[in-house]
Amino acid sequence: MVEKDDEARSGGEIQAVDRAAQILRLFGPETPELTAGEAAERLGLNRTTTYRYCTSLVASGLLERGITPGTFVPGALLLQLGAFALGRRKVVDLAPAYMRDLCSLTGLTTVLSLWGSTGPIVSRVEEDATRTVLVTVRVGTQLSLTAAQTKIFLAHMSDQLQVDRLLGSLPGDQRTELADEIHALTGTDQVAMSPDGFGVHAMAAPVFDEYGICASLALVATDDLLPLDPDSTTAGHLRSTARALGKAMGGEKRL
């Protein structure tokens, strides 16, 4: 009986999410605002039920009360999420040309990562096709907490609670060492570095848009091709490319 109740509750929650999504999808350039009655008519729902959904969406920040009495408009949270999604799409669209130039200039694999739910996700990779043997990483890989790209995100992330929570998952000595590295990177566009312990090095730099860090740009190679030197010519090329991409994203004044 408990299992059936749990299943029924789960089904009801899924239906509620689906109904809320249906209401939100009604908004667009031609429908900047609407009433609960209009939403109910378009979706074939009960007016009272639709009004209850709309008021719940207002409470969550996904909708707001419109200027015209009885109307609803997209809320601040919805607009924030939309801007974030557009920013992620924009950097993925703009990055390839910069990544190809950096790959050609250094002869090293170039990696673009975006922040996922708990860490950076590799979103694009450019490889030097002239090399017989190369080091690369698969698109879709979630990087570890000690990866250079992760250090970059943690150093510039605005949500300090999330940073502390992620650092708290590491053993004491490792946590302290990583926290010190992150502190040194905060407020700068210096590169972060990480060896994997098997002869592969990574070096990453932040890419900023107008809101803050939106991506990390990294180079990956064997230790002989990519020494962990923040003042090297290669590190300079990486930082310059990340800055140029950030400027195209509107983030040239972040630092």
mmCIF file of C-alpha atoms in Angstrom, residues 38-160:
data_model
loop_
_atom_site.group_PDB
_atom_site.id
_atom_site.type_symbol
_atom_site.label_atom_id
_atom_site.label_comp_id
_atom_site.label_asym_id
_atom_site.label_seq_id
_atom_site.Cartn_x
_atom_site.Cartn_y
_atom_site.Cartn_z
ATOM 1 C CA GLU A 38 -6.364 32.315 -21.400
ATOM 2 C CA ALA A 39 -3.844 29.684 -20.409
ATOM 3 C CA ALA A 40 -6.626 27.327 -19.318
ATOM 4 C CA GLU A 41 -8.479 27.801 -22.613
ATOM 5 C CA ARG A 42 -5.390 27.142 -24.745
ATOM 6 C CA LEU A 43 -4.406 24.074 -22.768
ATOM 7 C CA GLY A 44 -7.882 22.703 -22.178
ATOM 8 C CA LEU A 45 -7.482 22.835 -18.387
ATOM 9 C CA ASN A 46 -9.729 23.869 -15.515
ATOM 10 C CA ARG A 47 -9.447 27.627 -14.834
ATOM 11 C CA THR A 48 -9.152 27.278 -11.078
ATOM 12 C CA THR A 49 -6.449 24.647 -11.418
ATOM 13 C CA THR A 50 -4.550 26.751 -13.956
ATOM 14 C CA TYR A 51 -4.727 29.807 -11.707
ATOM 15 C CA ARG A 52 -3.299 27.732 -8.863
ATOM 16 C CA TYR A 53 -0.406 26.636 -11.090
ATOM 17 C CA CYS A 54 0.263 30.240 -12.114
ATOM 18 C CA THR A 55 0.354 31.494 -8.525
ATOM 19 C CA SER A 56 2.729 28.657 -7.612
ATOM 20 C CA LEU A 57 4.987 29.666 -10.517
ATOM 21 C CA VAL A 58 4.894 33.253 -9.226
ATOM 22 C CA ALA A 59 5.984 32.046 -5.775
ATOM 23 C CA SER A 60 8.932 30.190 -7.345
ATOM 24 C CA GLY A 61 10.034 33.193 -9.426
ATOM 25 C CA LEU A 62 9.266 31.575 -12.772
ATOM 26 C CA LEU A 63 6.333 33.950 -13.369
ATOM 27 C CA GLU A 64 5.472 37.450 -12.148
ATOM 28 C CA ARG A 65 2.254 39.447 -11.991
ATOM 29 C CA GLY A 66 1.812 41.575 -15.103
ATOM 30 C CA ILE A 67 1.009 45.293 -15.172
ATOM 31 C CA THR A 68 -2.489 44.543 -16.470
ATOM 32 C CA PRO A 69 -4.585 43.136 -13.603
ATOM 33 C CA GLY A 70 -4.978 39.367 -13.770
ATOM 34 C CA THR A 71 -2.083 38.789 -16.157
ATOM 35 C CA PHE A 72 1.163 36.888 -15.717
ATOM 36 C CA VAL A 73 4.561 37.477 -17.361
ATOM 37 C CA PRO A 74 7.878 35.550 -17.334
ATOM 38 C CA GLY A 75 9.623 35.940 -13.985
ATOM 39 C CA ALA A 76 13.145 36.922 -13.024
ATOM 40 C CA LEU A 77 14.268 33.337 -12.433
ATOM 41 C CA LEU A 78 13.015 32.247 -15.838
ATOM 42 C CA LEU A 79 14.796 35.160 -17.499
ATOM 43 C CA GLN A 80 17.980 34.402 -15.552
ATOM 44 C CA LEU A 81 17.939 30.765 -16.608
ATOM 45 C CA GLY A 82 17.240 31.781 -20.199
ATOM 46 C CA ALA A 83 20.161 34.202 -20.238
ATOM 47 C CA PHE A 84 22.402 31.518 -18.747
ATOM 48 C CA ALA A 85 21.343 28.973 -21.376
ATOM 49 C CA LEU A 86 21.903 31.472 -24.189
ATOM 50 C CA GLY A 87 25.338 32.322 -22.806
ATOM 51 C CA ARG A 88 26.344 28.657 -22.767
ATOM 52 C CA ARG A 89 25.161 28.216 -26.335
ATOM 53 C CA LYS A 90 26.945 31.383 -27.448
ATOM 54 C CA VAL A 91 30.334 30.360 -26.056
ATOM 55 C CA VAL A 92 30.062 26.929 -27.687
ATOM 56 C CA ASP A 93 29.249 28.624 -31.004
ATOM 57 C CA LEU A 94 32.073 31.181 -30.769
ATOM 58 C CA ALA A 95 34.816 29.001 -29.288
ATOM 59 C CA PRO A 96 35.755 26.725 -32.255
ATOM 60 C CA ALA A 97 37.566 29.394 -34.263
ATOM 61 C CA TYR A 98 39.611 30.506 -31.223
ATOM 62 C CA MET A 99 40.318 26.889 -30.270
ATOM 63 C CA ARG A 100 41.550 26.009 -33.764
ATOM 64 C CA ASP A 101 43.916 28.990 -33.738
ATOM 65 C CA LEU A 102 45.264 28.019 -30.317
ATOM 66 C CA CYS A 103 45.653 24.388 -31.366
ATOM 67 C CA SER A 104 47.524 25.434 -34.508
ATOM 68 C CA LEU A 105 49.713 27.890 -32.585
ATOM 69 C CA THR A 106 50.740 25.456 -29.831
ATOM 70 C CA GLY A 107 50.345 22.085 -31.566
ATOM 71 C CA LEU A 108 48.447 20.883 -28.462
ATOM 72 C CA THR A 109 44.949 19.532 -27.861
ATOM 73 C CA THR A 110 42.593 22.357 -26.893
ATOM 74 C CA VAL A 111 39.583 21.721 -24.657
ATOM 75 C CA LEU A 112 36.521 23.839 -23.831
ATOM 76 C CA SER A 113 34.605 22.932 -20.663
ATOM 77 C CA LEU A 114 31.315 24.211 -19.233
ATOM 78 C CA TRP A 115 30.138 23.845 -15.665
ATOM 79 C CA GLY A 116 27.724 20.966 -15.091
ATOM 80 C CA SER A 117 25.844 20.122 -11.895
ATOM 81 C CA THR A 118 28.945 19.193 -9.875
ATOM 82 C CA GLY A 119 31.911 20.000 -12.077
ATOM 83 C CA PRO A 120 33.179 20.937 -15.538
ATOM 84 C CA ILE A 121 31.943 18.931 -18.530
ATOM 85 C CA VAL A 122 34.117 18.736 -21.659
ATOM 86 C CA SER A 123 32.029 20.376 -24.376
ATOM 87 C CA ARG A 124 34.402 20.680 -27.327
ATOM 88 C CA VAL A 125 37.850 19.407 -28.279
ATOM 89 C CA GLU A 126 40.232 20.544 -31.029
ATOM 90 C CA GLU A 127 43.138 18.230 -31.899
ATOM 91 C CA ASP A 128 46.315 18.776 -33.912
ATOM 92 C CA ALA A 129 45.728 16.524 -36.927
ATOM 93 C CA THR A 130 49.391 16.685 -37.921
ATOM 94 C CA ARG A 131 50.523 14.685 -34.886
ATOM 95 C CA THR A 132 50.880 10.919 -35.188
ATOM 96 C CA VAL A 133 50.285 10.493 -31.447
ATOM 97 C CA LEU A 134 48.279 12.919 -29.351
ATOM 98 C CA VAL A 135 46.651 13.274 -25.959
ATOM 99 C CA THR A 136 42.930 13.984 -26.041
ATOM 100 C CA VAL A 137 39.773 13.822 -23.916
ATOM 101 C CA ARG A 138 36.269 12.715 -24.867
ATOM 102 C CA VAL A 139 33.456 15.250 -25.199
ATOM 103 C CA GLY A 140 31.001 14.685 -22.347
ATOM 104 C CA THR A 141 33.675 13.746 -19.803
ATOM 105 C CA GLN A 142 33.067 15.162 -16.327
ATOM 106 C CA LEU A 143 36.371 16.325 -14.922
ATOM 107 C CA SER A 144 37.643 15.617 -11.411
ATOM 108 C CA LEU A 145 37.825 18.156 -8.584
ATOM 109 C CA THR A 146 41.594 18.395 -8.965
ATOM 110 C CA ALA A 147 41.562 19.038 -12.726
ATOM 111 C CA ALA A 148 42.943 22.375 -13.897
ATOM 112 C CA GLN A 149 39.584 23.309 -15.423
ATOM 113 C CA THR A 150 37.798 22.647 -12.116
ATOM 114 C CA LYS A 151 40.266 24.828 -10.224
ATOM 115 C CA ILE A 152 39.527 27.662 -12.636
ATOM 116 C CA PHE A 153 35.769 27.417 -12.113
ATOM 117 C CA LEU A 154 36.034 27.146 -8.326
ATOM 118 C CA ALA A 155 38.323 30.192 -8.207
ATOM 119 C CA HIS A 156 35.811 32.389 -10.020
ATOM 120 C CA MET A 157 32.474 30.869 -8.983
ATOM 121 C CA SER A 158 30.107 33.274 -7.214
ATOM 122 C CA ASP A 159 28.404 30.531 -5.171
ATOM 123 C CA GLN A 160 30.860 30.124 -2.291
#
